[in-house]
Amino acid sequence: MNFFHVFFILNLILIFANCQNIPDSRFEQTGVLVNEKIYFFGGILQNTSHNNEVWYLDFSKSFNITSPSWHKDVELPIKYDFGTSCGSRIDNFTVFLIGGRMSPINYSSSGLVFNSKISQWSILNATGFNSSFASRIAIQSIIDDYGKIFIFGGRTQGQSIWFNDMNVLDITTMTWTTLFQPQDITKSVEYAAVLSNNQIIYIGGRINSGKSLIDMNNIRIFDTKSFSWSIKNASGDNISARLGHSAVLTQNGDIIIYGGAENSTASATTFVSSPQVIPLIAILNTNTWIWSNPNISQTNAPPSLAFHSSVLYKKLFDCCIW
């Protein structure tokens, strides 16, 4: 893995997209890779206004990395933030948006469906829908190769109710299942998750109704075949606990995490006053479960980010809107 190459792409897209002011800076948006395009949905703008914008970068066409060509797609039918999205691996053009803050609030739907081929929105209708997802936030969805979307934990708006359930949406049958979970599975939010070899790896986040952060050496794993949990104890370099960070899985099985906030009471709006996480970028080897802190030049380095979006496109770690 060429870490300078990865960081260079991340850095330039961040800085120059901001200079162009297209799109406006934002946080709590959700992002997803669909074929050669990276889509970003909704989010909260710097003036704290919610929005329904949809933007994408098209990697099938060459562009100047210092001035990437942004494209605006059809808007969401609602204003949307702090939810989760994933793209179908079956048809490679359908995107599912689940949970999140919606304005106006739409309690009749479990989410939204976006057809990226024809730029069309529809309501997600799933049998057995868990109604708490009409207002559940601070979650991340993972989709496997068989069309099953897995969503763990989260909380309601206002942090009044926290969850430790695993929910599964089968997009081939449009059926929703809420799995029974052992009581020792801690309720958590604002974690990062990736799928590797039929196992969802959960890293970091907040627990205990927001009073503490999860140790980065405490790696929780959910097996998507046996529907069972296990724990891996990581070691290596010291990685500070965090929330609101992102993670991507590389082709060789490494997990790259980026950013986040160190204060357990931090939110996207109070992140600027939160101590910066150390290190900003860390790598977890999933063969040895050892953390490492890569030696990356800080020349032209972007600021620390939290509640952002990151997507791995081939070997490019693209973390473009914040």
PDB file of C-alpha atoms in Angstrom:
ATOM      1  CA  MET A   1       0.000   0.000   0.000  1.00  0.00           C
ATOM      2  CA  ASN A   2       1.434   3.356  -1.039  1.00  0.00           C
ATOM      3  CA  PHE A   3       0.472   5.470   1.972  1.00  0.00           C
ATOM      4  CA  PHE A   4       1.782   8.713   0.502  1.00  0.00           C
ATOM      5  CA  HIS A   5      -0.397   8.149  -2.560  1.00  0.00           C
ATOM      6  CA  VAL A   6      -3.448   7.492  -0.402  1.00  0.00           C
ATOM      7  CA  PHE A   7      -2.869  10.563   1.753  1.00  0.00           C
ATOM      8  CA  PHE A   8      -2.099  12.781  -1.245  1.00  0.00           C
ATOM      9  CA  ILE A   9      -5.444  12.065  -2.879  1.00  0.00           C
ATOM     10  CA  LEU A  10      -7.325  12.573   0.359  1.00  0.00           C
ATOM     11  CA  ASN A  11      -5.545  15.845   1.060  1.00  0.00           C
ATOM     12  CA  LEU A  12      -5.980  17.526  -2.302  1.00  0.00           C
ATOM     13  CA  ILE A  13      -9.635  16.691  -2.749  1.00  0.00           C
ATOM     14  CA  LEU A  14     -10.328  18.137   0.678  1.00  0.00           C
ATOM     15  CA  ILE A  15      -8.480  21.392   0.219  1.00  0.00           C
ATOM     16  CA  PHE A  16      -9.341  22.291  -3.343  1.00  0.00           C
ATOM     17  CA  ALA A  17     -12.972  21.243  -3.194  1.00  0.00           C
ATOM     18  CA  ASN A  18     -13.287  23.664  -0.304  1.00  0.00           C
ATOM     19  CA  CYS A  19     -11.667  26.481  -2.288  1.00  0.00           C
ATOM     20  CA  GLN A  20     -14.153  25.967  -5.097  1.00  0.00           C
ATOM     21  CA  ASN A  21     -16.961  25.959  -2.531  1.00  0.00           C
ATOM     22  CA  ILE A  22     -18.675  23.267  -4.597  1.00  0.00           C
ATOM     23  CA  PRO A  23     -20.210  21.616  -2.693  1.00  0.00           C
ATOM     24  CA  ASP A  24     -20.418  23.665   0.499  1.00  0.00           C
ATOM     25  CA  SER A  25     -18.652  22.285   3.565  1.00  0.00           C
ATOM     26  CA  ARG A  26     -20.790  19.913   5.600  1.00  0.00           C
ATOM     27  CA  PHE A  27     -20.807  17.115   8.169  1.00  0.00           C
ATOM     28  CA  GLU A  28     -22.963  14.096   9.057  1.00  0.00           C
ATOM     29  CA  GLN A  29     -23.544  13.374   5.371  1.00  0.00           C
ATOM     30  CA  THR A  30     -23.433   9.789   4.156  1.00  0.00           C
ATOM     31  CA  GLY A  31     -21.321   8.534   1.260  1.00  0.00           C
ATOM     32  CA  VAL A  32     -21.224   5.418  -0.900  1.00  0.00           C
ATOM     33  CA  LEU A  33     -19.326   4.053  -3.893  1.00  0.00           C
ATOM     34  CA  VAL A  34     -21.518   2.997  -6.828  1.00  0.00           C
ATOM     35  CA  ASN A  35     -19.419   1.541  -9.634  1.00  0.00           C
ATOM     36  CA  GLU A  36     -17.109   4.403 -10.644  1.00  0.00           C
ATOM     37  CA  LYS A  37     -19.004   7.139  -8.806  1.00  0.00           C
ATOM     38  CA  ILE A  38     -18.788   8.244  -5.196  1.00  0.00           C
ATOM     39  CA  TYR A  39     -22.104   9.700  -4.011  1.00  0.00           C
ATOM     40  CA  PHE A  40     -22.707  11.948  -1.003  1.00  0.00           C
ATOM     41  CA  PHE A  41     -26.181  12.494   0.431  1.00  0.00           C
ATOM     42  CA  GLY A  42     -27.471  15.304   2.643  1.00  0.00           C
ATOM     43  CA  GLY A  43     -25.588  16.461   5.723  1.00  0.00           C
ATOM     44  CA  ILE A  44     -25.512  19.631   7.794  1.00  0.00           C
ATOM     45  CA  LEU A  45     -23.938  22.788   6.382  1.00  0.00           C
ATOM     46  CA  GLN A  46     -21.623  25.083   8.340  1.00  0.00           C
ATOM     47  CA  ASN A  47     -24.531  27.367   9.207  1.00  0.00           C
ATOM     48  CA  THR A  48     -26.114  24.259  10.843  1.00  0.00           C
ATOM     49  CA  SER A  49     -28.857  24.068   8.220  1.00  0.00           C
ATOM     50  CA  HIS A  50     -29.929  20.619   7.052  1.00  0.00           C
ATOM     51  CA  ASN A  51     -29.962  19.954   3.314  1.00  0.00           C
ATOM     52  CA  ASN A  52     -31.182  17.473   0.709  1.00  0.00           C
ATOM     53  CA  GLU A  53     -28.346  17.755  -1.804  1.00  0.00           C
ATOM     54  CA  VAL A  54     -26.846  14.827  -3.707  1.00  0.00           C
ATOM     55  CA  TRP A  55     -23.328  15.178  -5.134  1.00  0.00           C
ATOM     56  CA  TYR A  56     -20.950  12.738  -6.771  1.00  0.00           C
ATOM     57  CA  LEU A  57     -17.441  12.411  -8.155  1.00  0.00           C
ATOM     58  CA  ASP A  58     -17.090  10.370 -11.349  1.00  0.00           C
ATOM     59  CA  PHE A  59     -13.844   8.383 -11.341  1.00  0.00           C
ATOM     60  CA  SER A  60     -14.560   6.850 -14.753  1.00  0.00           C
ATOM     61  CA  LYS A  61     -13.525  10.163 -16.290  1.00  0.00           C
ATOM     62  CA  SER A  62     -10.185  11.819 -15.800  1.00  0.00           C
ATOM     63  CA  PHE A  63     -10.097  15.095 -13.897  1.00  0.00           C
ATOM     64  CA  ASN A  64      -7.547  17.428 -12.402  1.00  0.00           C
ATOM     65  CA  ILE A  65      -7.027  16.351  -8.802  1.00  0.00           C
ATOM     66  CA  THR A  66      -6.431  19.978  -7.799  1.00  0.00           C
ATOM     67  CA  SER A  67      -9.885  20.935  -9.080  1.00  0.00           C
ATOM     68  CA  PRO A  68     -12.115  17.836  -9.118  1.00  0.00           C
ATOM     69  CA  SER A  69     -15.258  18.031 -11.202  1.00  0.00           C
ATOM     70  CA  TRP A  70     -18.250  17.713  -8.882  1.00  0.00           C
ATOM     71  CA  HIS A  71     -21.647  16.705 -10.253  1.00  0.00           C
ATOM     72  CA  LYS A  72     -24.986  17.496  -8.641  1.00  0.00           C
ATOM     73  CA  ASP A  73     -27.718  14.866  -8.959  1.00  0.00           C
ATOM     74  CA  VAL A  74     -31.449  14.981  -8.255  1.00  0.00           C
ATOM     75  CA  GLU A  75     -32.121  16.085  -4.690  1.00  0.00           C
ATOM     76  CA  LEU A  76     -33.420  13.933  -1.860  1.00  0.00           C
ATOM     77  CA  PRO A  77     -37.193  14.244  -1.318  1.00  0.00           C
ATOM     78  CA  ILE A  78     -36.384  15.236   2.298  1.00  0.00           C
ATOM     79  CA  LYS A  79     -33.558  16.906   4.192  1.00  0.00           C
ATOM     80  CA  TYR A  80     -31.322  14.169   5.575  1.00  0.00           C
ATOM     81  CA  ASP A  81     -28.308  13.680   7.876  1.00  0.00           C
ATOM     82  CA  PHE A  82     -26.651  11.329  10.396  1.00  0.00           C
ATOM     83  CA  GLY A  83     -28.063   8.204   8.753  1.00  0.00           C
ATOM     84  CA  THR A  84     -26.375   5.460   6.772  1.00  0.00           C
ATOM     85  CA  SER A  85     -26.233   4.363   3.142  1.00  0.00           C
ATOM     86  CA  CYS A  86     -25.000   1.385   1.158  1.00  0.00           C
ATOM     87  CA  GLY A  87     -25.009   0.337  -2.464  1.00  0.00           C
ATOM     88  CA  SER A  88     -26.431  -2.929  -3.779  1.00  0.00           C
ATOM     89  CA  ARG A  89     -23.792  -5.459  -4.803  1.00  0.00           C
ATOM     90  CA  ILE A  90     -26.429  -7.311  -6.816  1.00  0.00           C
ATOM     91  CA  ASP A  91     -27.437  -4.700  -9.395  1.00  0.00           C
ATOM     92  CA  ASN A  92     -24.631  -2.191  -8.684  1.00  0.00           C
ATOM     93  CA  PHE A  93     -26.837   0.865  -9.110  1.00  0.00           C
ATOM     94  CA  THR A  94     -29.351   0.914  -6.233  1.00  0.00           C
ATOM     95  CA  VAL A  95     -28.544   2.831  -3.041  1.00  0.00           C
ATOM     96  CA  PHE A  96     -30.370   2.363   0.270  1.00  0.00           C
ATOM     97  CA  LEU A  97     -30.587   5.147   2.879  1.00  0.00           C
ATOM     98  CA  ILE A  98     -31.664   3.939   6.317  1.00  0.00           C
ATOM     99  CA  GLY A  99     -32.316   5.746   9.585  1.00  0.00           C
ATOM    100  CA  GLY A 100     -31.041   9.283  10.069  1.00  0.00           C
ATOM    101  CA  ARG A 101     -32.638  12.628  10.783  1.00  0.00           C
ATOM    102  CA  MET A 102     -35.306  13.465   8.231  1.00  0.00           C
ATOM    103  CA  SER A 103     -37.002  16.806   7.765  1.00  0.00           C
ATOM    104  CA  PRO A 104     -39.910  16.672   7.587  1.00  0.00           C
ATOM    105  CA  ILE A 105     -39.910  13.493   9.688  1.00  0.00           C
ATOM    106  CA  ASN A 106     -41.226  10.518   7.726  1.00  0.00           C
ATOM    107  CA  TYR A 107     -42.305   7.854  10.221  1.00  0.00           C
ATOM    108  CA  SER A 108     -44.075   5.777   7.577  1.00  0.00           C
ATOM    109  CA  SER A 109     -40.894   4.610   5.879  1.00  0.00           C
ATOM    110  CA  SER A 110     -37.907   2.515   6.889  1.00  0.00           C
ATOM    111  CA  GLY A 111     -35.758   4.537   4.520  1.00  0.00           C
ATOM    112  CA  LEU A 112     -35.250   5.685   0.958  1.00  0.00           C
ATOM    113  CA  VAL A 113     -34.101   3.991  -2.229  1.00  0.00           C
ATOM    114  CA  PHE A 114     -32.090   5.795  -4.914  1.00  0.00           C
ATOM    115  CA  ASN A 115     -31.830   4.434  -8.462  1.00  0.00           C
ATOM    116  CA  SER A 116     -28.544   5.939  -9.634  1.00  0.00           C
ATOM    117  CA  LYS A 117     -29.119   4.845 -13.254  1.00  0.00           C
ATOM    118  CA  ILE A 118     -32.171   7.039 -13.713  1.00  0.00           C
ATOM    119  CA  SER A 119     -31.676   9.408 -10.735  1.00  0.00           C
ATOM    120  CA  GLN A 120     -34.974   8.476  -9.112  1.00  0.00           C
ATOM    121  CA  TRP A 121     -36.038   8.247  -5.462  1.00  0.00           C
ATOM    122  CA  SER A 122     -38.607   5.897  -3.935  1.00  0.00           C
ATOM    123  CA  ILE A 123     -39.746   4.840  -0.470  1.00  0.00           C
ATOM    124  CA  LEU A 124     -38.141   1.734   1.029  1.00  0.00           C
ATOM    125  CA  ASN A 125     -40.923  -0.703   1.877  1.00  0.00           C
ATOM    126  CA  ALA A 126     -39.762  -3.700   3.894  1.00  0.00           C
ATOM    127  CA  THR A 127     -41.829  -6.370   5.628  1.00  0.00           C
ATOM    128  CA  GLY A 128     -41.135  -6.492   9.371  1.00  0.00           C
ATOM    129  CA  PHE A 129     -39.589  -3.008   9.499  1.00  0.00           C
ATOM    130  CA  ASN A 130     -38.264  -1.995  12.922  1.00  0.00           C
ATOM    131  CA  SER A 131     -40.066   1.304  13.510  1.00  0.00           C
ATOM    132  CA  SER A 132     -37.247   2.692  15.680  1.00  0.00           C
ATOM    133  CA  PHE A 133     -35.251   3.231  12.485  1.00  0.00           C
ATOM    134  CA  ALA A 134     -37.610   6.000  11.480  1.00  0.00           C
ATOM    135  CA  SER A 135     -35.563   8.174  13.838  1.00  0.00           C
ATOM    136  CA  ARG A 136     -32.455   6.104  14.675  1.00  0.00           C
ATOM    137  CA  ILE A 137     -29.121   7.862  14.108  1.00  0.00           C
ATOM    138  CA  ALA A 138     -25.336   7.427  14.600  1.00  0.00           C
ATOM    139  CA  ILE A 139     -25.287   4.074  12.771  1.00  0.00           C
ATOM    140  CA  GLN A 140     -23.375   2.467   9.921  1.00  0.00           C
ATOM    141  CA  SER A 141     -24.726  -0.113   7.501  1.00  0.00           C
ATOM    142  CA  ILE A 142     -22.764  -2.968   5.950  1.00  0.00           C
ATOM    143  CA  ILE A 143     -23.970  -4.930   2.921  1.00  0.00           C
ATOM    144  CA  ASP A 144     -22.693  -8.370   1.921  1.00  0.00           C
ATOM    145  CA  ASP A 145     -22.477  -9.998  -1.509  1.00  0.00           C
ATOM    146  CA  TYR A 146     -25.842 -11.715  -1.031  1.00  0.00           C
ATOM    147  CA  GLY A 147     -27.922  -8.582  -0.595  1.00  0.00           C
ATOM    148  CA  LYS A 148     -28.161  -8.505   3.182  1.00  0.00           C
ATOM    149  CA  ILE A 149     -27.728  -5.146   4.917  1.00  0.00           C
ATOM    150  CA  PHE A 150     -26.558  -5.303   8.548  1.00  0.00           C
ATOM    151  CA  ILE A 151     -27.054  -2.382  10.951  1.00  0.00           C
ATOM    152  CA  PHE A 152     -25.955  -2.493  14.584  1.00  0.00           C
ATOM    153  CA  GLY A 153     -26.799  -0.260  17.540  1.00  0.00           C
ATOM    154  CA  GLY A 154     -27.432   3.457  17.237  1.00  0.00           C
ATOM    155  CA  ARG A 155     -29.605   5.794  19.252  1.00  0.00           C
ATOM    156  CA  THR A 156     -32.681   7.945  18.964  1.00  0.00           C
ATOM    157  CA  GLN A 157     -32.487  11.687  18.508  1.00  0.00           C
ATOM    158  CA  GLY A 158     -31.885  13.373  21.839  1.00  0.00           C
ATOM    159  CA  GLN A 159     -29.918  10.288  23.039  1.00  0.00           C
ATOM    160  CA  SER A 160     -32.907   9.092  25.083  1.00  0.00           C
ATOM    161  CA  ILE A 161     -32.749   5.473  23.858  1.00  0.00           C
ATOM    162  CA  TRP A 162     -29.633   3.512  22.905  1.00  0.00           C
ATOM    163  CA  PHE A 163     -29.676   0.142  21.117  1.00  0.00           C
ATOM    164  CA  ASN A 164     -27.578  -3.021  20.960  1.00  0.00           C
ATOM    165  CA  ASP A 165     -29.657  -4.934  18.418  1.00  0.00           C
ATOM    166  CA  MET A 166     -28.503  -6.206  15.026  1.00  0.00           C
ATOM    167  CA  ASN A 167     -30.934  -5.547  12.189  1.00  0.00           C
ATOM    168  CA  VAL A 168     -30.843  -7.270   8.816  1.00  0.00           C
ATOM    169  CA  LEU A 169     -32.551  -6.056   5.653  1.00  0.00           C
ATOM    170  CA  ASP A 170     -32.608  -8.633   2.857  1.00  0.00           C
ATOM    171  CA  ILE A 171     -32.937  -6.572  -0.320  1.00  0.00           C
ATOM    172  CA  THR A 172     -33.667  -9.679  -2.425  1.00  0.00           C
ATOM    173  CA  THR A 173     -36.929 -10.268  -0.537  1.00  0.00           C
ATOM    174  CA  MET A 174     -37.343  -6.821   1.094  1.00  0.00           C
ATOM    175  CA  THR A 175     -37.751  -8.409   4.517  1.00  0.00           C
ATOM    176  CA  TRP A 176     -36.445  -6.863   7.727  1.00  0.00           C
ATOM    177  CA  THR A 177     -35.316  -8.927  10.725  1.00  0.00           C
ATOM    178  CA  THR A 178     -34.276  -7.715  14.177  1.00  0.00           C
ATOM    179  CA  LEU A 179     -31.977 -10.299  15.756  1.00  0.00           C
ATOM    180  CA  PHE A 180     -31.990 -11.202  19.437  1.00  0.00           C
ATOM    181  CA  GLN A 181     -28.697 -10.084  20.965  1.00  0.00           C
ATOM    182  CA  PRO A 182     -26.955 -11.257  24.141  1.00  0.00           C
ATOM    183  CA  GLN A 183     -27.189  -8.668  26.908  1.00  0.00           C
ATOM    184  CA  ASP A 184     -23.397  -8.387  27.142  1.00  0.00           C
ATOM    185  CA  ILE A 185     -23.241  -6.776  23.685  1.00  0.00           C
ATOM    186  CA  THR A 186     -22.736  -3.151  24.648  1.00  0.00           C
ATOM    187  CA  LYS A 187     -25.000  -0.470  23.234  1.00  0.00           C
ATOM    188  CA  SER A 188     -22.846   1.738  21.034  1.00  0.00           C
ATOM    189  CA  VAL A 189     -22.921   4.524  18.471  1.00  0.00           C
ATOM    190  CA  GLU A 190     -20.612   6.499  16.166  1.00  0.00           C
ATOM    191  CA  TYR A 191     -18.307   3.538  15.560  1.00  0.00           C
ATOM    192  CA  ALA A 192     -16.602   2.574  12.297  1.00  0.00           C
ATOM    193  CA  ALA A 193     -17.251  -0.767  10.584  1.00  0.00           C
ATOM    194  CA  VAL A 194     -15.954  -2.776   7.625  1.00  0.00           C
ATOM    195  CA  LEU A 195     -16.796  -6.194   6.169  1.00  0.00           C
ATOM    196  CA  SER A 196     -14.009  -8.757   5.757  1.00  0.00           C
ATOM    197  CA  ASN A 197     -14.510 -12.447   4.919  1.00  0.00           C
ATOM    198  CA  ASN A 198     -18.143 -12.528   6.104  1.00  0.00           C
ATOM    199  CA  GLN A 199     -17.214 -10.784   9.340  1.00  0.00           C
ATOM    200  CA  ILE A 200     -18.180  -7.234  10.271  1.00  0.00           C
ATOM    201  CA  ILE A 201     -15.389  -5.575  12.237  1.00  0.00           C
ATOM    202  CA  TYR A 202     -16.501  -2.785  14.600  1.00  0.00           C
ATOM    203  CA  ILE A 203     -13.903  -0.276  15.783  1.00  0.00           C
ATOM    204  CA  GLY A 204     -14.248   2.478  18.381  1.00  0.00           C
ATOM    205  CA  GLY A 205     -17.314   4.563  19.132  1.00  0.00           C
ATOM    206  CA  ARG A 206     -19.262   5.570  22.249  1.00  0.00           C
ATOM    207  CA  ILE A 207     -20.897   3.347  24.856  1.00  0.00           C
ATOM    208  CA  ASN A 208     -22.848   3.685  28.116  1.00  0.00           C
ATOM    209  CA  SER A 209     -25.171   6.413  26.866  1.00  0.00           C
ATOM    210  CA  GLY A 210     -22.217   8.489  25.714  1.00  0.00           C
ATOM    211  CA  LYS A 211     -20.258   8.527  28.972  1.00  0.00           C
ATOM    212  CA  SER A 212     -17.199   6.659  27.687  1.00  0.00           C
ATOM    213  CA  LEU A 213     -15.369   5.593  24.534  1.00  0.00           C
ATOM    214  CA  ILE A 214     -14.570   2.072  23.382  1.00  0.00           C
ATOM    215  CA  ASP A 215     -10.939   0.981  23.687  1.00  0.00           C
ATOM    216  CA  MET A 216      -9.428   0.738  20.198  1.00  0.00           C
ATOM    217  CA  ASN A 217      -7.816  -2.577  21.162  1.00  0.00           C
ATOM    218  CA  ASN A 218     -11.251  -4.031  21.888  1.00  0.00           C
ATOM    219  CA  ILE A 219     -12.337  -5.151  18.408  1.00  0.00           C
ATOM    220  CA  ARG A 220     -15.894  -6.481  18.183  1.00  0.00           C
ATOM    221  CA  ILE A 221     -16.680  -8.886  15.346  1.00  0.00           C
ATOM    222  CA  PHE A 222     -20.054 -10.072  14.062  1.00  0.00           C
ATOM    223  CA  ASP A 223     -20.166 -13.198  11.884  1.00  0.00           C
ATOM    224  CA  THR A 224     -22.760 -12.693   9.135  1.00  0.00           C
ATOM    225  CA  LYS A 225     -23.127 -16.447   8.593  1.00  0.00           C
ATOM    226  CA  SER A 226     -23.541 -17.715  12.160  1.00  0.00           C
ATOM    227  CA  PHE A 227     -25.017 -14.449  13.513  1.00  0.00           C
ATOM    228  CA  SER A 228     -22.601 -14.670  16.449  1.00  0.00           C
ATOM    229  CA  TRP A 229     -20.296 -12.171  18.180  1.00  0.00           C
ATOM    230  CA  SER A 230     -16.648 -12.481  19.150  1.00  0.00           C
ATOM    231  CA  ILE A 231     -13.903 -10.212  20.482  1.00  0.00           C
ATOM    232  CA  LYS A 232     -10.376  -9.716  19.179  1.00  0.00           C
ATOM    233  CA  ASN A 233      -7.782  -8.067  21.386  1.00  0.00           C
ATOM    234  CA  ALA A 234      -5.521  -5.905  19.254  1.00  0.00           C
ATOM    235  CA  SER A 235      -2.047  -4.686  20.216  1.00  0.00           C
ATOM    236  CA  GLY A 236       0.748  -2.597  18.728  1.00  0.00           C
ATOM    237  CA  ASP A 237       1.014   1.190  18.610  1.00  0.00           C
ATOM    238  CA  ASN A 238      -1.124   3.205  20.992  1.00  0.00           C
ATOM    239  CA  ILE A 239      -4.262   4.415  19.193  1.00  0.00           C
ATOM    240  CA  SER A 240      -6.391   6.879  21.140  1.00  0.00           C
ATOM    241  CA  ALA A 241     -10.069   6.036  21.573  1.00  0.00           C
ATOM    242  CA  ARG A 242     -12.395   7.995  19.304  1.00  0.00           C
ATOM    243  CA  LEU A 243     -15.856   8.473  17.856  1.00  0.00           C
ATOM    244  CA  GLY A 244     -17.086   9.861  14.556  1.00  0.00           C
ATOM    245  CA  HIS A 245     -14.095   8.413  12.682  1.00  0.00           C
ATOM    246  CA  SER A 246     -14.120   6.453   9.424  1.00  0.00           C
ATOM    247  CA  ALA A 247     -12.630   3.158   8.294  1.00  0.00           C
ATOM    248  CA  VAL A 248     -11.938   1.457   4.975  1.00  0.00           C
ATOM    249  CA  LEU A 249     -10.666  -2.037   4.145  1.00  0.00           C
ATOM    250  CA  THR A 250      -7.751  -2.317   1.717  1.00  0.00           C
ATOM    251  CA  GLN A 251      -7.248  -5.124  -0.784  1.00  0.00           C
ATOM    252  CA  ASN A 252      -4.601  -6.759   1.413  1.00  0.00           C
ATOM    253  CA  GLY A 253      -6.880  -6.866   4.455  1.00  0.00           C
ATOM    254  CA  ASP A 254      -5.611  -3.827   6.331  1.00  0.00           C
ATOM    255  CA  ILE A 255      -8.104  -1.429   7.901  1.00  0.00           C
ATOM    256  CA  ILE A 256      -7.261   2.268   7.632  1.00  0.00           C
ATOM    257  CA  ILE A 257      -9.004   4.533  10.122  1.00  0.00           C
ATOM    258  CA  TYR A 258      -9.042   8.302   9.826  1.00  0.00           C
ATOM    259  CA  GLY A 259      -9.927  11.165  12.160  1.00  0.00           C
ATOM    260  CA  GLY A 260     -12.593  11.200  14.815  1.00  0.00           C
ATOM    261  CA  ALA A 261     -13.097  13.016  18.113  1.00  0.00           C
ATOM    262  CA  GLU A 262     -11.489  12.080  21.428  1.00  0.00           C
ATOM    263  CA  ASN A 263     -14.021  13.697  23.769  1.00  0.00           C
ATOM    264  CA  SER A 264     -16.803  11.255  24.697  1.00  0.00           C
ATOM    265  CA  THR A 265     -19.301  14.119  24.770  1.00  0.00           C
ATOM    266  CA  ALA A 266     -18.267  15.490  21.373  1.00  0.00           C
ATOM    267  CA  SER A 267     -20.767  15.928  18.591  1.00  0.00           C
ATOM    268  CA  ALA A 268     -20.382  17.149  15.047  1.00  0.00           C
ATOM    269  CA  THR A 269     -21.193  20.695  16.168  1.00  0.00           C
ATOM    270  CA  THR A 270     -18.783  20.660  19.149  1.00  0.00           C
ATOM    271  CA  PHE A 271     -15.988  18.727  17.424  1.00  0.00           C
ATOM    272  CA  VAL A 272     -13.798  21.824  16.927  1.00  0.00           C
ATOM    273  CA  SER A 273     -13.276  22.091  20.693  1.00  0.00           C
ATOM    274  CA  SER A 274     -12.497  18.391  21.127  1.00  0.00           C
ATOM    275  CA  PRO A 275      -8.844  17.270  21.493  1.00  0.00           C
ATOM    276  CA  GLN A 276      -7.360  15.926  18.250  1.00  0.00           C
ATOM    277  CA  VAL A 277      -7.103  12.166  18.112  1.00  0.00           C
ATOM    278  CA  ILE A 278      -3.630  10.613  18.031  1.00  0.00           C
ATOM    279  CA  PRO A 279      -2.685   9.385  15.538  1.00  0.00           C
ATOM    280  CA  LEU A 280      -4.906  10.941  12.895  1.00  0.00           C
ATOM    281  CA  ILE A 281      -4.415   7.907  10.616  1.00  0.00           C
ATOM    282  CA  ALA A 282      -3.879   4.386  11.917  1.00  0.00           C
ATOM    283  CA  ILE A 283      -3.718   0.953  10.305  1.00  0.00           C
ATOM    284  CA  LEU A 284      -4.972  -2.337  11.730  1.00  0.00           C
ATOM    285  CA  ASN A 285      -3.527  -5.533  10.256  1.00  0.00           C
ATOM    286  CA  THR A 286      -6.377  -8.056  10.375  1.00  0.00           C
ATOM    287  CA  ASN A 287      -3.986 -10.997  10.027  1.00  0.00           C
ATOM    288  CA  THR A 288      -1.994 -10.129  13.157  1.00  0.00           C
ATOM    289  CA  TRP A 289      -4.444  -7.710  14.824  1.00  0.00           C
ATOM    290  CA  ILE A 290      -1.625  -5.248  15.346  1.00  0.00           C
ATOM    291  CA  TRP A 291      -2.086  -1.484  15.135  1.00  0.00           C
ATOM    292  CA  SER A 292       0.504   0.700  13.441  1.00  0.00           C
ATOM    293  CA  ASN A 293       0.961   4.438  13.114  1.00  0.00           C
ATOM    294  CA  PRO A 294       2.245   5.101   9.561  1.00  0.00           C
ATOM    295  CA  ASN A 295       4.944   7.712   9.082  1.00  0.00           C
ATOM    296  CA  ILE A 296       3.222  10.161   6.740  1.00  0.00           C
ATOM    297  CA  SER A 297       4.503  13.609   5.817  1.00  0.00           C
ATOM    298  CA  GLN A 298       2.427  16.429   7.280  1.00  0.00           C
ATOM    299  CA  THR A 299       3.156  18.714   4.349  1.00  0.00           C
ATOM    300  CA  ASN A 300      -0.192  20.007   3.038  1.00  0.00           C
ATOM    301  CA  ALA A 301      -1.935  17.741   5.540  1.00  0.00           C
ATOM    302  CA  PRO A 302      -5.684  18.325   5.967  1.00  0.00           C
ATOM    303  CA  PRO A 303      -7.162  19.195   9.351  1.00  0.00           C
ATOM    304  CA  SER A 304      -8.482  16.522  11.635  1.00  0.00           C
ATOM    305  CA  LEU A 305     -11.993  15.479  10.596  1.00  0.00           C
ATOM    306  CA  ALA A 306     -14.921  13.839  12.365  1.00  0.00           C
ATOM    307  CA  PHE A 307     -18.435  12.873  11.323  1.00  0.00           C
ATOM    308  CA  HIS A 308     -17.196  12.801   7.731  1.00  0.00           C
ATOM    309  CA  SER A 309     -17.415  10.278   4.874  1.00  0.00           C
ATOM    310  CA  SER A 310     -14.637   8.114   3.489  1.00  0.00           C
ATOM    311  CA  VAL A 311     -14.633   5.684   0.579  1.00  0.00           C
ATOM    312  CA  LEU A 312     -11.877   3.456  -0.775  1.00  0.00           C
ATOM    313  CA  TYR A 313     -11.776   3.539  -4.571  1.00  0.00           C
ATOM    314  CA  LYS A 314      -9.243   0.949  -5.730  1.00  0.00           C
ATOM    315  CA  LYS A 315      -6.150   2.283  -3.918  1.00  0.00           C
ATOM    316  CA  LEU A 316      -7.400   5.811  -3.373  1.00  0.00           C
ATOM    317  CA  PHE A 317      -8.678   6.701   0.101  1.00  0.00           C
ATOM    318  CA  ASP A 318     -11.194   9.412  -0.730  1.00  0.00           C
ATOM    319  CA  CYS A 319     -12.469  11.420   2.225  1.00  0.00           C
ATOM    320  CA  CYS A 320     -13.879  14.414   0.492  1.00  0.00           C
ATOM    321  CA  ILE A 321     -16.621  16.216   2.387  1.00  0.00           C
ATOM    322  CA  TRP A 322     -16.460  17.328   5.990  1.00  0.00           C
TER     323      TRP A 322
END
